[in-house]
């Protein structure tokens, strides 16, 4: 079946504007994750959803960042009042939950965000 | 808590040579371990994972890794490098519960002709 999809693939915005990034997980995957990848920072965890709830949002860097998931499927990551340090590739992943921690996370292609 | 250390941010090998990418982990519980590969402008793709059972794990593209509990290591190897192996490789660990992966900083592999 289809893999994880993310949109847009690229986003250029001006400092101070809000942006929304979308993730469509693999059908049937109830676990969804957001990570951020930037030069010099590696892969940073942002938030984890189980269904529509977020049991771990410890990686969100500030209150400008928020995420929601509706219908146990699509997730949106919103960054308000963007700053230049928000420039990064935002990666979404999803997984099944049947075998718990053994499950593989499947990653989307990412959204490349550039804040001017 | 879990963490991963990848020794060597850059590794260069000649085509046909052995590839060895190092990963050491720290985990307070028996870990689940993963290796992912990332090609330019793409997401991460799973190469292999260790969950339980056999400590030598075989993955895609001829890669394998061995879980050594006594050394807290999960090094990735491939007997003969190919030009197409040039990419960034990430080691990751997870504890006993479903949740985030803890990633290493990544190792960029360059393969010379």
GROMACS .gro file of C-alpha atoms in nm:
model
  229
    1UNK     CA    1   0.000   0.000   0.000
    2UNK     CA    2   0.091   0.366   0.001
    3UNK     CA    3   0.357   0.487   0.236
    4UNK     CA    4   0.359   0.790   0.462
    5UNK     CA    5   0.297   1.108   0.267
    6UNK     CA    6   0.372   1.465   0.368
    7UNK     CA    7   0.275   1.798   0.223
    8UNK     CA    8   0.399   2.035   0.112
    9UNK     CA    9   0.734   1.890   0.012
   10UNK     CA   10   0.890   2.235   0.031
   11UNK     CA   11   0.776   2.550   0.206
   12UNK     CA   12   0.935   2.892   0.202
   13UNK     CA   13   0.792   3.147   0.442
   14UNK     CA   14   0.877   3.482   0.591
   15UNK     CA   15   0.979   3.524   0.951
   16UNK     CA   16   0.674   3.578   1.169
   17UNK     CA   17   0.428   3.392   0.949
   18UNK     CA   18   0.244   3.075   1.056
   19UNK     CA   19   0.287   2.747   0.870
   20UNK     CA   20   0.102   2.416   0.867
   21UNK     CA   21   0.264   2.088   0.775
   22UNK     CA   22   0.055   1.783   0.699
   23UNK     CA   23   0.119   1.413   0.744
   24UNK     CA   24  -0.086   1.123   0.608
   25UNK     CA   25   0.018   0.802   0.782
   26UNK     CA   26   0.000   0.451   0.645
   27UNK     CA   27  -0.358   0.329   0.659
   28UNK     CA   28  -0.428   0.148   0.985
   29UNK     CA   29  -0.126   0.284   1.170
   30UNK     CA   30  -0.244   0.428   1.499
   31UNK     CA   31   0.096   0.557   1.613
   32UNK     CA   32   0.231   0.874   1.452
   33UNK     CA   33   0.550   1.066   1.519
   34UNK     CA   34   0.700   1.399   1.420
   35UNK     CA   35   1.074   1.458   1.409
   36UNK     CA   36   1.285   1.752   1.296
   37UNK     CA   37   1.615   1.725   1.113
   38UNK     CA   38   1.848   2.021   1.088
   39UNK     CA   39   2.217   2.068   1.023
   40UNK     CA   40   2.416   2.025   1.337
   41UNK     CA   41   2.119   1.902   1.539
   42UNK     CA   42   2.058   1.559   1.394
   43UNK     CA   43   1.714   1.404   1.433
   44UNK     CA   44   1.506   1.567   1.705
   45UNK     CA   45   1.189   1.410   1.835
   46UNK     CA   46   0.893   1.648   1.852
   47UNK     CA   47   0.572   1.463   1.940
   48UNK     CA   48   0.411   1.118   1.945
   49UNK     CA   49   0.043   1.042   1.887
   50UNK     CA   50  -0.143   0.729   1.983
   51UNK     CA   51  -0.473   0.763   1.806
   52UNK     CA   52  -0.583   1.122   1.853
   53UNK     CA   53  -0.405   1.177   2.183
   54UNK     CA   54  -0.043   1.276   2.238
   55UNK     CA   55   0.110   1.086   2.530
   56UNK     CA   56   0.451   1.238   2.460
   57UNK     CA   57   0.492   1.595   2.343
   58UNK     CA   58   0.813   1.652   2.531
   59UNK     CA   59   1.011   1.740   2.219
   60UNK     CA   60   0.811   2.044   2.111
   61UNK     CA   61   1.070   2.323   2.139
   62UNK     CA   62   0.837   2.607   2.233
   63UNK     CA   63   0.472   2.702   2.264
   64UNK     CA   64   0.488   2.825   1.904
   65UNK     CA   65   0.477   2.460   1.803
   66UNK     CA   66   0.157   2.258   1.821
   67UNK     CA   67   0.021   1.946   1.657
   68UNK     CA   68  -0.309   1.772   1.629
   69UNK     CA   69  -0.442   1.452   1.487
   70UNK     CA   70  -0.798   1.397   1.382
   71UNK     CA   71  -0.987   1.077   1.311
   72UNK     CA   72  -0.683   0.878   1.413
   73UNK     CA   73  -0.531   0.951   1.076
   74UNK     CA   74  -0.405   1.281   0.935
   75UNK     CA   75  -0.185   1.498   1.154
   76UNK     CA   76  -0.100   1.866   1.123
   77UNK     CA   77   0.204   2.031   1.275
   78UNK     CA   78   0.161   2.407   1.314
   79UNK     CA   79   0.440   2.653   1.374
   80UNK     CA   80   0.328   3.002   1.472
   81UNK     CA   81   0.535   3.316   1.428
   82UNK     CA   82   0.810   3.128   1.250
   83UNK     CA   83   1.173   3.208   1.324
   84UNK     CA   84   1.480   3.144   1.112
   85UNK     CA   85   1.593   2.872   1.352
   86UNK     CA   86   1.277   2.680   1.261
   87UNK     CA   87   1.427   2.609   0.918
   88UNK     CA   88   1.468   2.233   0.895
   89UNK     CA   89   1.327   1.919   0.741
   90UNK     CA   90   1.020   1.800   0.929
   91UNK     CA   91   0.977   1.425   0.914
   92UNK     CA   92   0.665   1.229   0.997
   93UNK     CA   93   0.658   0.857   1.074
   94UNK     CA   94   0.386   0.607   1.152
   95UNK     CA   95   0.373   0.257   1.289
   96UNK     CA   96   0.140  -0.021   1.384
   97UNK     CA   97   0.100  -0.098   1.753
   98UNK     CA   98   0.039  -0.473   1.738
   99UNK     CA   99   0.386  -0.574   1.855
  100UNK     CA  100   0.451  -0.274   2.071
  101UNK     CA  101   0.806  -0.147   2.089
  102UNK     CA  102   0.924  -0.393   1.821
  103UNK     CA  103   0.724  -0.213   1.557
  104UNK     CA  104   0.906  -0.031   1.279
  105UNK     CA  105   0.850   0.337   1.224
  106UNK     CA  106   0.794   0.416   0.857
  107UNK     CA  107   0.902   0.761   0.751
  108UNK     CA  108   0.763   1.003   0.498
  109UNK     CA  109   0.982   1.205   0.260
  110UNK     CA  110   0.969   1.513   0.482
  111UNK     CA  111   0.876   1.878   0.442
  112UNK     CA  112   1.168   2.110   0.389
  113UNK     CA  113   1.091   2.440   0.563
  114UNK     CA  114   1.289   2.755   0.495
  115UNK     CA  115   1.218   3.066   0.698
  116UNK     CA  116   1.355   3.384   0.542
  117UNK     CA  117   1.651   0.631   2.956
  118UNK     CA  118   1.793   0.543   2.619
  119UNK     CA  119   2.067   0.699   2.408
  120UNK     CA  120   2.281   0.615   2.108
  121UNK     CA  121   2.637   0.707   2.015
  122UNK     CA  122   2.759   0.670   1.660
  123UNK     CA  123   3.135   0.685   1.640
  124UNK     CA  124   3.251   0.868   1.332
  125UNK     CA  125   3.031   1.124   1.165
  126UNK     CA  126   3.199   1.048   0.831
  127UNK     CA  127   3.329   0.717   0.697
  128UNK     CA  128   3.494   0.673   0.358
  129UNK     CA  129   3.564   0.341   0.190
  130UNK     CA  130   3.662   0.222  -0.154
  131UNK     CA  131   3.416   0.031  -0.365
  132UNK     CA  132   3.445  -0.337  -0.275
  133UNK     CA  133   3.586  -0.269   0.071
  134UNK     CA  134   3.431  -0.366   0.403
  135UNK     CA  135   3.184  -0.120   0.551
  136UNK     CA  136   3.178  -0.088   0.930
  137UNK     CA  137   2.956   0.174   1.097
  138UNK     CA  138   2.969   0.181   1.475
  139UNK     CA  139   2.681   0.218   1.714
  140UNK     CA  140   2.680   0.196   2.091
  141UNK     CA  141   2.366   0.230   2.296
  142UNK     CA  142   2.263   0.296   2.649
  143UNK     CA  143   1.939   0.153   2.779
  144UNK     CA  144   1.798   0.080   3.121
  145UNK     CA  145   1.585  -0.200   2.977
  146UNK     CA  146   1.648  -0.464   2.710
  147UNK     CA  147   1.661  -0.256   2.396
  148UNK     CA  148   1.514  -0.276   2.054
  149UNK     CA  149   1.769  -0.152   1.801
  150UNK     CA  150   1.728  -0.016   1.451
  151UNK     CA  151   1.944   0.097   1.160
  152UNK     CA  152   1.798   0.338   0.907
  153UNK     CA  153   1.945   0.474   0.584
  154UNK     CA  154   1.872   0.815   0.436
  155UNK     CA  155   1.948   0.898   0.075
  156UNK     CA  156   1.968   1.265  -0.028
  157UNK     CA  157   1.636   1.447  -0.010
  158UNK     CA  158   1.451   1.140   0.107
  159UNK     CA  159   1.305   1.012   0.431
  160UNK     CA  160   1.453   0.735   0.643
  161UNK     CA  161   1.430   0.375   0.528
  162UNK     CA  162   1.467   0.079   0.763
  163UNK     CA  163   1.775  -0.135   0.693
  164UNK     CA  164   1.733  -0.384   0.976
  165UNK     CA  165   1.627  -0.418   1.336
  166UNK     CA  166   1.699  -0.630   1.641
  167UNK     CA  167   1.409  -0.724   1.861
  168UNK     CA  168   1.464  -1.064   2.022
  169UNK     CA  169   1.625  -1.397   1.930
  170UNK     CA  170   1.924  -1.425   1.698
  171UNK     CA  171   2.180  -1.157   1.768
  172UNK     CA  172   2.305  -1.142   1.408
  173UNK     CA  173   2.046  -0.958   1.207
  174UNK     CA  174   2.042  -0.947   0.829
  175UNK     CA  175   1.888  -0.656   0.648
  176UNK     CA  176   1.834  -0.521   0.302
  177UNK     CA  177   2.107  -0.444   0.047
  178UNK     CA  178   2.351  -0.693   0.201
  179UNK     CA  179   2.384  -0.518   0.536
  180UNK     CA  180   2.391  -0.696   0.869
  181UNK     CA  181   2.440  -0.603   1.232
  182UNK     CA  182   2.525  -0.793   1.545
  183UNK     CA  183   2.375  -0.718   1.884
  184UNK     CA  184   2.639  -0.752   2.154
  185UNK     CA  185   2.488  -0.698   2.495
  186UNK     CA  186   2.821  -0.720   2.679
  187UNK     CA  187   2.961  -0.440   2.465
  188UNK     CA  188   2.631  -0.249   2.435
  189UNK     CA  189   2.697  -0.234   2.062
  190UNK     CA  190   2.503  -0.281   1.740
  191UNK     CA  191   2.757  -0.219   1.464
  192UNK     CA  192   2.647  -0.226   1.100
  193UNK     CA  193   2.857  -0.409   0.841
  194UNK     CA  194   2.860  -0.494   0.475
  195UNK     CA  195   3.133  -0.712   0.326
  196UNK     CA  196   3.169  -0.523  -0.001
  197UNK     CA  197   3.070  -0.160  -0.049
  198UNK     CA  198   2.889  -0.044  -0.358
  199UNK     CA  199   2.865   0.308  -0.494
  200UNK     CA  200   2.492   0.301  -0.428
  201UNK     CA  201   2.558   0.259  -0.053
  202UNK     CA  202   2.665   0.621  -0.026
  203UNK     CA  203   2.413   0.775   0.214
  204UNK     CA  204   2.365   0.874   0.576
  205UNK     CA  205   2.307   0.598   0.828
  206UNK     CA  206   2.129   0.634   1.159
  207UNK     CA  207   2.127   0.398   1.453
  208UNK     CA  208   1.829   0.416   1.689
  209UNK     CA  209   1.715   0.255   2.013
  210UNK     CA  210   1.383   0.215   2.183
  211UNK     CA  211   1.300   0.076   2.523
  212UNK     CA  212   1.018  -0.152   2.621
  213UNK     CA  213   0.728   0.072   2.537
  214UNK     CA  214   0.591   0.199   2.210
  215UNK     CA  215   0.704   0.553   2.164
  216UNK     CA  216   0.978   0.762   2.020
  217UNK     CA  217   1.304   0.635   1.881
  218UNK     CA  218   1.629   0.773   2.018
  219UNK     CA  219   1.860   0.839   1.726
  220UNK     CA  220   2.234   0.875   1.698
  221UNK     CA  221   2.380   1.176   1.518
  222UNK     CA  222   2.426   0.976   1.199
  223UNK     CA  223   2.724   0.860   0.992
  224UNK     CA  224   2.775   0.983   0.638
  225UNK     CA  225   2.916   0.704   0.424
  226UNK     CA  226   3.116   0.794   0.115
  227UNK     CA  227   3.215   0.524  -0.133
  228UNK     CA  228   3.509   0.595  -0.365
  229UNK     CA  229   3.536   0.425  -0.704
   0.00000   0.00000   0.00000
